[in-house]
Structure formats: structure tokens, C-alpha cells
Short mmCIF file of C-alpha atoms and ligand atoms in Angstrom, two decimals:
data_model
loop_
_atom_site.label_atom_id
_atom_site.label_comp_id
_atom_site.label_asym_id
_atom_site.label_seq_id
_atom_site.Cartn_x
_atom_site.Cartn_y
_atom_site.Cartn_z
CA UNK Z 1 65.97 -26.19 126.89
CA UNK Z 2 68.54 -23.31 127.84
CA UNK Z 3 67.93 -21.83 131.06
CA UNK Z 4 68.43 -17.81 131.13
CA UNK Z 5 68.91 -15.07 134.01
CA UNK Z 6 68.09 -11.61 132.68
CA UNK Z 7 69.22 -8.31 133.67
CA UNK Z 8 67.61 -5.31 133.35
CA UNK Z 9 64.81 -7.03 132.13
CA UNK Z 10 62.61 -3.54 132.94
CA UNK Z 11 64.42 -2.08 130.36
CA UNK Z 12 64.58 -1.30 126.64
CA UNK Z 13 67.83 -4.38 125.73
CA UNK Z 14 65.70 -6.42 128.61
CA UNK Z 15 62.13 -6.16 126.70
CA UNK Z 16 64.13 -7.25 123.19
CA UNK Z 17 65.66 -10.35 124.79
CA UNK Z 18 61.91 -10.90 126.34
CA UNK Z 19 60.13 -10.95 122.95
CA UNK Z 20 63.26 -13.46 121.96
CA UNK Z 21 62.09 -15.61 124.90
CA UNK Z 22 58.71 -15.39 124.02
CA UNK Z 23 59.32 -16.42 120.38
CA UNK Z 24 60.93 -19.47 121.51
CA UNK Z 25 59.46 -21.35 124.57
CA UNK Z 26 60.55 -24.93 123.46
CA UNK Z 27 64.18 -23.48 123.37
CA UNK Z 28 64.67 -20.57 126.17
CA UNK Z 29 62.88 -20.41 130.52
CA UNK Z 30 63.66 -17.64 132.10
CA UNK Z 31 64.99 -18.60 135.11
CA UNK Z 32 65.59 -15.84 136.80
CA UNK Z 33 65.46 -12.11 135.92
CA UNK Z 34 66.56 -8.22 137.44
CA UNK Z 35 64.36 -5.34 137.51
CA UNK Z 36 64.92 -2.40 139.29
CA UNK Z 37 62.49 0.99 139.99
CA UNK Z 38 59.57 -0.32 137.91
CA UNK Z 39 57.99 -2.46 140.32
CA UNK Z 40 54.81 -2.40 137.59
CA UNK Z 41 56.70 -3.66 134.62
CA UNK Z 42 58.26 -6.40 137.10
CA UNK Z 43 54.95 -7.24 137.69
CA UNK Z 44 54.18 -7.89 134.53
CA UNK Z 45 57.20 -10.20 133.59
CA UNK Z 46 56.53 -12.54 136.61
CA UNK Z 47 52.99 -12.86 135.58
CA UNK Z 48 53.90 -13.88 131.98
CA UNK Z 49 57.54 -15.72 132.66
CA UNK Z 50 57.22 -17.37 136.26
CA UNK Z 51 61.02 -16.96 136.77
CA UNK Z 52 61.56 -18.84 140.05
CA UNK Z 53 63.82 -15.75 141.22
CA UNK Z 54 63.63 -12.53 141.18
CA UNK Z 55 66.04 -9.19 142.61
CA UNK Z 56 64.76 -6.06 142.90
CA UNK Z 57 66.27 -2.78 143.95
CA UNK Z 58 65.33 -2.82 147.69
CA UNK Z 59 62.94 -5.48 149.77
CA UNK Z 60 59.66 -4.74 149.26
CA UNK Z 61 57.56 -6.50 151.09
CA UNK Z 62 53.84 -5.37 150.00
CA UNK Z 63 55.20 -6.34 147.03
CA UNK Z 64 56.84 -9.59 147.37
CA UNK Z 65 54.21 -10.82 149.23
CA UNK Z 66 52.09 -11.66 146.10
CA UNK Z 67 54.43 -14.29 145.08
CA UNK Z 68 54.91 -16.88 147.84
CA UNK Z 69 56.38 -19.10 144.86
CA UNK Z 70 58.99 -16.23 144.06
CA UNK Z 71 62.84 -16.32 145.66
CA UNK Z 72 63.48 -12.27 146.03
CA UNK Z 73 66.61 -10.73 146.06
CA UNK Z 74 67.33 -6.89 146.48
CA UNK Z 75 70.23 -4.90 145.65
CA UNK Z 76 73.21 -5.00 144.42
CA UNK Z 77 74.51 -8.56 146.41
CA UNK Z 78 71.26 -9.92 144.99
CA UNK Z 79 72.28 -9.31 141.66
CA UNK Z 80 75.34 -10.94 142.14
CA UNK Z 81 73.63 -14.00 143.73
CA UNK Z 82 71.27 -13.83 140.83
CA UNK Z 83 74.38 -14.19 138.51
CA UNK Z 84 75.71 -17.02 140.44
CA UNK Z 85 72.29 -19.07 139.99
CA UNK Z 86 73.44 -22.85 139.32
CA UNK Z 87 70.28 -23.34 137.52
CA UNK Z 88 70.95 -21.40 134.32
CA UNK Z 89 73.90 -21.98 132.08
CA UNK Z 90 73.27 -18.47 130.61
CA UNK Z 91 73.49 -14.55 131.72
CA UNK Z 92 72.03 -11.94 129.88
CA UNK Z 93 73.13 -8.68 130.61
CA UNK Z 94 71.17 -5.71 130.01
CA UNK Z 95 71.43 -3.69 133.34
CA UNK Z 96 72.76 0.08 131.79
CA UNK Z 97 75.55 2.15 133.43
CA UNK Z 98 78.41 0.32 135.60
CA UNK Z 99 75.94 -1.35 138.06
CA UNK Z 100 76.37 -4.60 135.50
CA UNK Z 101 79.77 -4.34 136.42
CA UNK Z 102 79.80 -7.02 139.59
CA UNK Z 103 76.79 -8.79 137.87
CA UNK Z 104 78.92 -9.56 134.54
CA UNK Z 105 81.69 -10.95 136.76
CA UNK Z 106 79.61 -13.04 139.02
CA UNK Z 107 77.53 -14.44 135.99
CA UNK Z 108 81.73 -15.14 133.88
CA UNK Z 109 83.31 -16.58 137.92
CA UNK Z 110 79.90 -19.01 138.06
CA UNK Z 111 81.10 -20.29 134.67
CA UNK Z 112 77.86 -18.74 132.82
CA UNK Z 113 77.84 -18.07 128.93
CA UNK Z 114 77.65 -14.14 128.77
CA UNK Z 115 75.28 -12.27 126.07
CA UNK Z 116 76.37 -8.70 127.02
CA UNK Z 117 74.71 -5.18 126.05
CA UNK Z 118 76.18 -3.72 128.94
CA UNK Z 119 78.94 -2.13 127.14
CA UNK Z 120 80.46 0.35 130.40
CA UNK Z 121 81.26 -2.32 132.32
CA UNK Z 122 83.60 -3.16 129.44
CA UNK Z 123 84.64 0.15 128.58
CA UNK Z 124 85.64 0.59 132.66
CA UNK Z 125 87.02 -2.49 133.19
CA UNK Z 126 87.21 -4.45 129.98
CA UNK Z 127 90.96 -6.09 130.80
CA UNK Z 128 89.60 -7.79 133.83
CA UNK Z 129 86.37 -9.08 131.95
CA UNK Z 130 88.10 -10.30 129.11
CA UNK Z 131 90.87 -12.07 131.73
CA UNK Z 132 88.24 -13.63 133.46
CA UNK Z 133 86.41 -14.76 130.58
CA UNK Z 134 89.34 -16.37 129.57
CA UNK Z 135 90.45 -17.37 132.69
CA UNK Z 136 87.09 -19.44 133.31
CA UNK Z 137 86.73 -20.55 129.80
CA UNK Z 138 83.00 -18.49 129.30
CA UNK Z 139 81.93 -17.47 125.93
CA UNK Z 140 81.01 -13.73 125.78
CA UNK Z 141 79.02 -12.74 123.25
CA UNK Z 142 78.10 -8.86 122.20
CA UNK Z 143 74.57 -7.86 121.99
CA UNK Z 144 75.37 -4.67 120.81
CA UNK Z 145 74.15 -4.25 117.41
CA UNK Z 146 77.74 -3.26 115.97
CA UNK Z 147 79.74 -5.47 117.70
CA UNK Z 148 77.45 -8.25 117.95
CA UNK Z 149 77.90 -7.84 113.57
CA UNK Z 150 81.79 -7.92 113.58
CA UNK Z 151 81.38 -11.13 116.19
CA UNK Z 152 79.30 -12.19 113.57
CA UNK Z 153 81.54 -11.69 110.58
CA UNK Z 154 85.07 -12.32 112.57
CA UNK Z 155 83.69 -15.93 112.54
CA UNK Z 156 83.75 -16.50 108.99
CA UNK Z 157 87.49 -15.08 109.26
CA UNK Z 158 91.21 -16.43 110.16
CA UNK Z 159 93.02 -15.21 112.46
CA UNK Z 160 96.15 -12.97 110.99
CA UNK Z 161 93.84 -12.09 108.04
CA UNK Z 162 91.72 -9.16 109.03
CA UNK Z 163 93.02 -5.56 108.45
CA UNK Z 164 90.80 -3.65 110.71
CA UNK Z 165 86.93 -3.05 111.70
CA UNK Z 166 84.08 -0.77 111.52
CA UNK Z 167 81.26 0.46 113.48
CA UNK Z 168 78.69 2.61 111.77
CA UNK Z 169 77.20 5.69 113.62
CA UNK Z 170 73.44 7.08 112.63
CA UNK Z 171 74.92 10.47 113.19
CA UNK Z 172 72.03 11.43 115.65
CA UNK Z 173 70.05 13.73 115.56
CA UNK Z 174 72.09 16.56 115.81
CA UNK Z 175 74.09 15.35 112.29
CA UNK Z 176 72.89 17.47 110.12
CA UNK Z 177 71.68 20.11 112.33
CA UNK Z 178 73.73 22.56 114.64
CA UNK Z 179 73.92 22.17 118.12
CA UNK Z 180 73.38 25.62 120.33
CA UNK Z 181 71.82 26.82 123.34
CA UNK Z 182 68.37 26.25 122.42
CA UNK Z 183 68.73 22.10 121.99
CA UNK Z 184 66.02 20.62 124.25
CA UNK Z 185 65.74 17.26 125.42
CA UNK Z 186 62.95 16.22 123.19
CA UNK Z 187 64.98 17.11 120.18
CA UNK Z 188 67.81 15.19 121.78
CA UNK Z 189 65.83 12.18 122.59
CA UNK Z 190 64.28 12.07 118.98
CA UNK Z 191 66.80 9.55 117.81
CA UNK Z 192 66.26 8.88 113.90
CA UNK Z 193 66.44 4.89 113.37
CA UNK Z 194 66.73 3.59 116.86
CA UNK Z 195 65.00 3.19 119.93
CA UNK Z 196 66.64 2.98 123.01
CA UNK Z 197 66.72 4.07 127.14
CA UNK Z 198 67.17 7.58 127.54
CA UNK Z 199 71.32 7.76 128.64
CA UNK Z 200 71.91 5.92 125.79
CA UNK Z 201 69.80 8.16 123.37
CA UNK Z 202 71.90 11.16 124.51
CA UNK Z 203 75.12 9.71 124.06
CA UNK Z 204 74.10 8.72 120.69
CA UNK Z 205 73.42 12.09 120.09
CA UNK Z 206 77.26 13.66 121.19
CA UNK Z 207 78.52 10.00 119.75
CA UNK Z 208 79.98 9.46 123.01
CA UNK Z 209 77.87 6.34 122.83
CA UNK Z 210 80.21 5.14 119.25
CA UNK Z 211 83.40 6.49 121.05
CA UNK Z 212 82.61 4.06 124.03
CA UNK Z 213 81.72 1.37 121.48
CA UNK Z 214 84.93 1.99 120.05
CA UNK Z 215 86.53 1.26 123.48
CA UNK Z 216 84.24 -2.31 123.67
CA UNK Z 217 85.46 -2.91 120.61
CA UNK Z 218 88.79 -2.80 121.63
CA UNK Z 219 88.24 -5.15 124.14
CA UNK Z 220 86.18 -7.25 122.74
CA UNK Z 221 88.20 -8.37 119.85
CA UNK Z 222 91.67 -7.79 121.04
CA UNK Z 223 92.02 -4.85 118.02
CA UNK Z 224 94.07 -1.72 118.43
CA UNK Z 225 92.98 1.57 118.25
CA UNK Z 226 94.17 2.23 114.90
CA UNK Z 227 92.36 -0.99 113.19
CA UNK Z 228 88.98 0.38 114.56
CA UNK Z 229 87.11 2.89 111.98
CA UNK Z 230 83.81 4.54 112.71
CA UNK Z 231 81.83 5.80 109.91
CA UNK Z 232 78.61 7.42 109.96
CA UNK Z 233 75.64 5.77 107.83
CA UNK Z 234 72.25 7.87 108.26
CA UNK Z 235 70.29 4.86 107.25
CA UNK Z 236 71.61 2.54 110.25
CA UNK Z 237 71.12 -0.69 108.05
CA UNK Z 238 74.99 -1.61 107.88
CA UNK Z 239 75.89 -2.10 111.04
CA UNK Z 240 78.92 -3.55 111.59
CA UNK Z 241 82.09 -4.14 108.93
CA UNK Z 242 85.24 -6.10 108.51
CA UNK Z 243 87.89 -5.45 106.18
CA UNK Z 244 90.55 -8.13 105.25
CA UNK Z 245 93.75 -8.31 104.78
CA UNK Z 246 93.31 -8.38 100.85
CA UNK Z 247 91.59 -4.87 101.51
CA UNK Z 248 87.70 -6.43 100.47
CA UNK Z 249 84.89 -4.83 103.11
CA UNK Z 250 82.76 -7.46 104.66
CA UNK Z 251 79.40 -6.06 105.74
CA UNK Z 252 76.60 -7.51 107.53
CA UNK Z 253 73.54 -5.60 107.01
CA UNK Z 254 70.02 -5.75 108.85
CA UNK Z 255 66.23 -3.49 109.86
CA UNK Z 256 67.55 -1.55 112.99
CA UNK Z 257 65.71 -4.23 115.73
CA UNK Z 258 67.48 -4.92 118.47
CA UNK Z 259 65.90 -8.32 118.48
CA UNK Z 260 67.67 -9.08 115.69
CA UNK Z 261 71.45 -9.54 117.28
CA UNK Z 262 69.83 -10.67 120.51
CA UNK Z 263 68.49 -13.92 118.87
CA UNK Z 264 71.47 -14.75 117.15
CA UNK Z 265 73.76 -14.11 120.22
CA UNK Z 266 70.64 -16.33 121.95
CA UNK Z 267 70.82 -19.27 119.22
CA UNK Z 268 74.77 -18.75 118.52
CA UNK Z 269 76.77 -20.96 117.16
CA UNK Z 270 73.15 -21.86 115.73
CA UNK Z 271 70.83 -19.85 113.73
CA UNK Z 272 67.84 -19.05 114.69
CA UNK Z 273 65.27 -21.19 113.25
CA UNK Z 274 62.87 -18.40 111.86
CA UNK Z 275 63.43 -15.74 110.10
CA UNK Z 276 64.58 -12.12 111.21
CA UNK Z 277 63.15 -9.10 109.43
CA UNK Z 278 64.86 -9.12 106.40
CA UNK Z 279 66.72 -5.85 104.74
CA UNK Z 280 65.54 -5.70 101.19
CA UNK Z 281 67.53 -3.82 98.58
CA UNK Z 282 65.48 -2.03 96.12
CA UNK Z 283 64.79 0.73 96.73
CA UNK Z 284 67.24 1.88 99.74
CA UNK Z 285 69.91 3.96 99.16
CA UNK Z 286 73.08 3.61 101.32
CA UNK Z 287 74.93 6.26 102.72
CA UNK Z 288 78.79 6.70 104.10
CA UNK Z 289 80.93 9.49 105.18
CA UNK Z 290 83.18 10.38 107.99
CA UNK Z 291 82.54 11.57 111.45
CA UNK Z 292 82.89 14.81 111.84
CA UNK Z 293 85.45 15.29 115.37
CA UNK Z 294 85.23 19.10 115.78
CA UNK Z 295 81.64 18.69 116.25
CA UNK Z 296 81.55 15.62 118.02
CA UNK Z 297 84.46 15.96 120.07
CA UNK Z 298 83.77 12.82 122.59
CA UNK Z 299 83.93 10.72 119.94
CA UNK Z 300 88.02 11.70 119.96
CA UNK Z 301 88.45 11.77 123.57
CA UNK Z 302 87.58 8.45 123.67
CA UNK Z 303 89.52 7.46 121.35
CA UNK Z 304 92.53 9.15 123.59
CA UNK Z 305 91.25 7.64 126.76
CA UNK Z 306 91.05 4.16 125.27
CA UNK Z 307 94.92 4.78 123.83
CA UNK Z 308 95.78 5.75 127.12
CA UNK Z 309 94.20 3.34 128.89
CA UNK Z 310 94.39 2.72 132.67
CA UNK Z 311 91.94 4.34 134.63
CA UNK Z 312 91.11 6.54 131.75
CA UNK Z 313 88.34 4.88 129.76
CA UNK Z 314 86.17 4.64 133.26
CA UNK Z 315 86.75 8.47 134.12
CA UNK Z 316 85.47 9.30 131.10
CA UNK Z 317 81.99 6.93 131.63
CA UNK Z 318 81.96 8.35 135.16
CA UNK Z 319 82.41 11.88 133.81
CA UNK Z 320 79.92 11.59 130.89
CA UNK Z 321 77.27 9.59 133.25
CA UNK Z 322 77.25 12.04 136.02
CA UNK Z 323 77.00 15.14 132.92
CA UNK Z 324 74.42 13.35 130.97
CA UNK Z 325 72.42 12.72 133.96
CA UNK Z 326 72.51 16.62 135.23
CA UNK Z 327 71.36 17.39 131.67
CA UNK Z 328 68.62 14.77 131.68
CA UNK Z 329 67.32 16.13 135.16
CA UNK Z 330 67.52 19.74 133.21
CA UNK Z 331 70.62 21.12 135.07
CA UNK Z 332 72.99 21.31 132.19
CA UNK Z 333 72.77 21.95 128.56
CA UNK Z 334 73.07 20.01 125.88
CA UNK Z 335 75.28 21.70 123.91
CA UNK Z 336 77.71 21.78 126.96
CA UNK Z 337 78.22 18.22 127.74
CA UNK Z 338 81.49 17.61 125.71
CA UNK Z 339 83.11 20.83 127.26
CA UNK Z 340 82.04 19.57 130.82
CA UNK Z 341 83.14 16.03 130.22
CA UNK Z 342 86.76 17.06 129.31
CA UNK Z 343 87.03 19.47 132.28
CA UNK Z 344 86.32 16.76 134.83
CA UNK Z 345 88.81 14.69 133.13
CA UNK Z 346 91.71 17.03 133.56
CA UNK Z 347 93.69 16.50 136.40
CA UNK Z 348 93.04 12.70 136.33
CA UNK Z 349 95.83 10.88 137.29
CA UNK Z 350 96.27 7.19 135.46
CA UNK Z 351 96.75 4.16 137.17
CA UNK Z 352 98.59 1.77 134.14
CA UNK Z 353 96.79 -1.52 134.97
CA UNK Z 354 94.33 -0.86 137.81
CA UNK Z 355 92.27 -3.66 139.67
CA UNK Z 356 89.04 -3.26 140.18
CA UNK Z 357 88.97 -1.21 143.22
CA UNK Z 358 91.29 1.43 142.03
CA UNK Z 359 88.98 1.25 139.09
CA UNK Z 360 85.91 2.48 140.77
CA UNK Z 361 87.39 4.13 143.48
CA UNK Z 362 88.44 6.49 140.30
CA UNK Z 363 85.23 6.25 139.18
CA UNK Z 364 83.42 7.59 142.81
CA UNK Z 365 86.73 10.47 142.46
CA UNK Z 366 85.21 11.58 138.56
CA UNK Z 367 81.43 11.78 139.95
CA UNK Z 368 82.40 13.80 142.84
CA UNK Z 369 84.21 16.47 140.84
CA UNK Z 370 82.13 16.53 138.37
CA UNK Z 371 79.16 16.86 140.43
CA UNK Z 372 81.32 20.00 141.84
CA UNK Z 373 81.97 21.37 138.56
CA UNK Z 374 78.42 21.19 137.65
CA UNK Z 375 77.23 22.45 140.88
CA UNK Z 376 75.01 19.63 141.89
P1 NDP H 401 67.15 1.15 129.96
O1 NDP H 401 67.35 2.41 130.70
O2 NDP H 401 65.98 1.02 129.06
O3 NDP H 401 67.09 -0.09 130.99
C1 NDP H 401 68.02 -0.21 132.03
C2 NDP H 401 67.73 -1.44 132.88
O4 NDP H 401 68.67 -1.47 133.97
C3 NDP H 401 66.34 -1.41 133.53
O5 NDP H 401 65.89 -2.73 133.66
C4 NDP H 401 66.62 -0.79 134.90
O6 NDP H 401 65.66 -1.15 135.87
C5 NDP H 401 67.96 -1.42 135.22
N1 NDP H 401 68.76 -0.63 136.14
C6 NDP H 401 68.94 0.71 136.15
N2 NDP H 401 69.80 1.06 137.15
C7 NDP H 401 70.16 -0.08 137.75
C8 NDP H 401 71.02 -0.37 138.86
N3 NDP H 401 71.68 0.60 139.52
N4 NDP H 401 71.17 -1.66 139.23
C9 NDP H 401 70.52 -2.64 138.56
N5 NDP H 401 69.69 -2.43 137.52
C10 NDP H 401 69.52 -1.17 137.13
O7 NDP H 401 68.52 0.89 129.17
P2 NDP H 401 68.76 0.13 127.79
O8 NDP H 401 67.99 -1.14 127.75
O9 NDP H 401 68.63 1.09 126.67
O10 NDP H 401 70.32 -0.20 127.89
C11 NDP H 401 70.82 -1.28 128.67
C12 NDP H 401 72.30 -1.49 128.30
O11 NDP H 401 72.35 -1.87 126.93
C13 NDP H 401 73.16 -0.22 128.41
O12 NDP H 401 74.43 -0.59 128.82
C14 NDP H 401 73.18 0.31 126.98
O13 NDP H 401 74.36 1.04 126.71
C15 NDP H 401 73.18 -1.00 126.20
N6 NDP H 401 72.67 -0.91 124.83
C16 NDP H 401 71.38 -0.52 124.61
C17 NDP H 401 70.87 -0.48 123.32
C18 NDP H 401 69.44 -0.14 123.07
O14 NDP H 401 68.99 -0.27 121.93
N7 NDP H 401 68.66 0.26 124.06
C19 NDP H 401 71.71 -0.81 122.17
C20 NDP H 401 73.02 -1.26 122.53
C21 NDP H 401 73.48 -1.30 123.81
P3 NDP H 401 64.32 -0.26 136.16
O15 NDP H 401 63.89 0.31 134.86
O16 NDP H 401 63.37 -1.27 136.72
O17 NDP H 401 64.72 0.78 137.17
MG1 MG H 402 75.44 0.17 119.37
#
């Protein structure tokens, strides 16, 4: 029986892992689990799991008075002490936006195995996770369906004999269609193959979302910038590719279910002992071509921000965040996130190898003048 702490288990990533959970009682207990604003959905996962622990954004007692068999925790030191929780030997991470920063770190320093689809605490401060990782000897395993492929297919590999990666992009919904004044959030939250939380929708949409995953990437499997493609495939069946060193592309292919990479990061180095939905052949057509960068200029600024590195990458997920999040509350729009993303990135000054604090003391700096810039 592995013993799990989930975060973000409100969320979209957090009801995936659930139905994992569910699938498999002889093999996974939740132990413990994060929720945040929806008190409701909470609820509902301590009825059904009986996690012994529980942290939730702020005390709240009328709540946590139903459950006099429930530890609660609030905040963000109680996610941390939720990470640190000696009964699980696994952390699964699906908090979105930086606030799984401290909680990844906690769960790696406690010595936990780390299923991660929290992929800006990597993009801000992916030298210090991948240090620590090492450092304490933790596996860390993408749950991200892209990378969680190339994990996937970089196991069947030796090392010195892959020539580079790929990452597939749907495109979003704006791929085909031009983006002007008149986008409105529906249209932009009317994401073709997957479905996701509503920051992450919008970034798929700019492909800020692929130019951060190009940034994990680079983290995640110690590859430079220049061995990691991103190609856009409508159908979003091919997720993730690996070319080697012979020049043959390796592809691992799959229905667009998020469930899908969360089991196998869940049962890894296993397989899981049922069946995913299965991609059959006949039929489906397959379709490749390359990102287009004048229209989808984030996806290049990331690219620069990860080359430059620093302090860079986690100005740009400060900038984006505080953008997207104006244009989701219906203060900016869409069509001028990229232009507003690079203005609050001029002027940054890098810091080479910054620690943690610099890191989100930068990151407090980029919210602040971009909030300005915005005019919130
Ligand atoms: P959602 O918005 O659906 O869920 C976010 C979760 O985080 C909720 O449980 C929410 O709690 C919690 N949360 C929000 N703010 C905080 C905070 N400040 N502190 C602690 N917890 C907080 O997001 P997704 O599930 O879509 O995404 C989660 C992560 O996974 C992101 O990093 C995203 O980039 C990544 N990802 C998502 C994919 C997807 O298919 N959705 C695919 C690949 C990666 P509550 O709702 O209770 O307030
Ligand atoms: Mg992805």
C-alpha cells in the first residue's frame, strides 16, 4: 500500500490523480490532501477518502468542526507541514501557480517521491529543485502530459544517445483563427482536445503554457535549449517525442486524459495493471507543422528567458500570471497579453544564479510593475 499527500486536490490535475486513487484502493490511501477556496469540493473528498489530514486556505472553524477525526492545517506553513508528513512516502503536486513552490521542496527535503504537475515552480526555480532532488536522492517524476511522455521514452534510452526532444502543442484555439480585439474569454477558454483550470487554458491559448513547458523541460532532463523542439499537432494524440542520435523519432502516443500519465507516474517503474484508454489507428489522421512565433510570440520569449536564465524564467511567470489574471477578471484583452508581458519584463535586471529569495523577491518586483502597467 503506497501512502499519498495530494495537492490541489480541488482542482482539475487533483480530480485526475483522485479517479487514479479511486481505481486502485488495494494499491494507493490518501493520506493527506490540500484544497484551497472550495470548501464544498473539500467536503466532498474527505467524505469519500478519509485522509487523516487536511490544509486548507485559512482556519475555518464552522467548518472543521465536522471532522473531530480530521488534523487541519491552513495556509501556506500548513502546506509545508502537509509535505513533511512522515506517514506518506509520496507527494503529489497539483497546487497551480508558484504557491507549490515551498510545498515541492518540503515534500523533496522530507525525502518524499515527487509526481509533479506543478510546472512554475520549476520554470521559477527549477536549478534549486533539481539540486535538491538530487541532493536528497528523491525521484521526481513529471505529470505533465508531454514531459511525463519523454520521461517515459528517455527510459528506454542511453545516456549520450539522444539527439534532442519534442513537445507537441494543440495550437489552441486561436491556431487557425486570428486573434483581435473582439476575442472573449469563452472563445479563449474553449480549448479543442483538453480540459484543464482556467490559467492554464489561457496560456495554452498564447502557448505561453508550451514556452514554459519548454523551460520544465529544460530542467527536467538536463537538455539545452537547442535540443528542445516544439511542434504543433491539432489532434493532441502524440504527445511527447524523442529523437536519437541515429536521427529515428520515438513517439509515445495516447487519448488526451490526464489520467493517463498520472497512473503511470503513480505505478512507475511499474505499469499499471489495467488498461488506459487506448489510441486506435484507423481512422485518425495525424497532423505536424511548426509553431508559428510572430503570432505566438511568448512562445519565443521564453525560449530567451530560459537561455538567459537567472531570474528571468520567474519574471516572465510572474509577468504572465499577474496579465493573465487581469484578463481573466476582464481588465485586459486577450489579444494584448504578449505585448503586456514583454513590457513588464523590460528593465529586469538578472541575477546569474539566484537563491530562492532573490528568486521571489523578483517575482513580488514583476507583479508590482505589472500590476502598474496594467493599472490594477
Ligand atoms: P486548477 O485551477 O484546476 O486547480 C488548482 C488547485 O490549486 C486547486 O486545488 C486550488 O484550490 C489550489 N490552489 C489555488 N491557489 C492556491 C494557493 N495559493 N495555495 C494552495 N493551493 C492553491 O489547476 P489545474 O489542475 O489545471 O493545474 C494544476 C497544475 O497542473 C498547474 O501548475 C498546471 O500548470 C499544471 N497542469 C495542468 C494540466 C491540466 O490538464 N489541468 C496539464 C498539465 C499541467 P481551490 O480550487 O480549492 O481554491
Ligand atoms: Mg502539458
Amino acid at each position: 500500500m503506497e501512502r499519498l499527500v495530494l495537492f490541489g486536490a480541488t482542482g482539475s490535475i487533483g480530480g485526475s490523480a483522485l479517479d487514479v486513487i479511486r481505481k486502485f484502493p488495494e494499491r494507493f490511501e490518501l493520506a493527506g490532501v490540500s484544497g484551497w477556496g472550495n470548501i464544498p469540493r473539500l467536503a466532498e473528498i474527505i467524505g469519500e477518502f478519509r485522509p487523516k489530514v487536511v490544509c486548507l486556505r485559512e482556519e475555518n472553524p464552522d467548518f472543521t468542526a465536522g471532522y473531530p477525526d480530521v488534523e487541519f492545517l491552513s495556509g501556506g506553513g500548513g502546506l509545508e507541514d502537509l509535505a513533511a508528513l512522515d506517514d506518506a512516502d509520496t507527494a503529489i503536486m497539483a497546487i497551480a501557480g508558484t504557491a507549490g513552490l515551498y510545498p515541492s521542496l518540503a515534500a523533496i527535503r522530507s525525502g518524499k517521491r515527487l509526481l509533479t504537475a506543478n510546472k512554475e515552480s520549476i520554470v521559477c526555480a527549477g536549478d534549486i529543485i533539481m539540486r535538491e532532488a538530487a541532493a536528497y536522492g528523491n525521484e521526481l517524476i513529471p505529470l505533465d502530459s508531454e514531459h511525463n511522455a519523454v520521461f517515459n521514452l528517455l527510459t528506454r534510452f542511453d545516456p549520450g544517445t539522444v539527439a534532442e526532444i519534442t513537445l507537441t502543442a494543440s495550437g489552441g484555439p486561436f491556431r487557425d483563427k486570428p486573434v483581435d480585439d473582439s476575442v472573449t474569454l469563452e472563445q479563449v477558454l474553449d480549448h479543442p482536445t483538453w480540459e484543464m483550470g482556467q490559467y492554464i487554458t489561457v496560456n495554452s491559448a498564447t502557448l505561453m503554457n508550451k514556452g514554459f513547458e519548454v523551460i520544465e523541460a529544460h530542467h527536467l532532463f538536463g537538455m539545452g535549449y537547442d535540443q528542445i523542439k516544439v511542434v504543433i499537432h491539432p489532434q493532441s494524440l502524440v504527445h511527447g517525442m524523442v529523437r536519437g542520435s541515429d536521427g529515428t523519432l520515438y513517439m509515445s502516443a495516447s487519448p488526451s486524459d490526464m489520467r493517463i500519465p498520472i497512473s503511470l507516474a503513480m505505478f512507475f517503474p511499474e505499469t499499471p495493471p489495467e488498461t488506459n484508454p487506448k489510441l486506435e489507428l484507423p481512422g485518425v489522421s495525424l497532423d505536424f507543422r511548426e509553431p508559428d512565433l510572430e503570432r505566438f510570440p511568448l512562445l519565443k520569449l521564453a525560449y530567451d528567458a530560459g537561455r538567459e536564465g537567472g531570474v528571468m524564467p520567474a519574471s516572465l511567470n510572474a509577468a504572465n500570471e499577474t496579465v493573465v489574471n487581469a484578463f481573466l477578471e476582464g481588465k485586459v484583452r486577450f489579444d494584448k497579453i504578449p505585448e503586456l508581458v514583454m513590457k513588464a519584463l523590460d528593465g529586469v535586471a538578472n541575477v546569474p544564479t539566484p537563491d530562492l529569495e532573490t528568486i521571489m523577491e523578483t517575482d513580488w518586483r514583476v507583479r508590482v510593475r505589472c500590476g502598474e502597467l496594467i493599472g490594477l
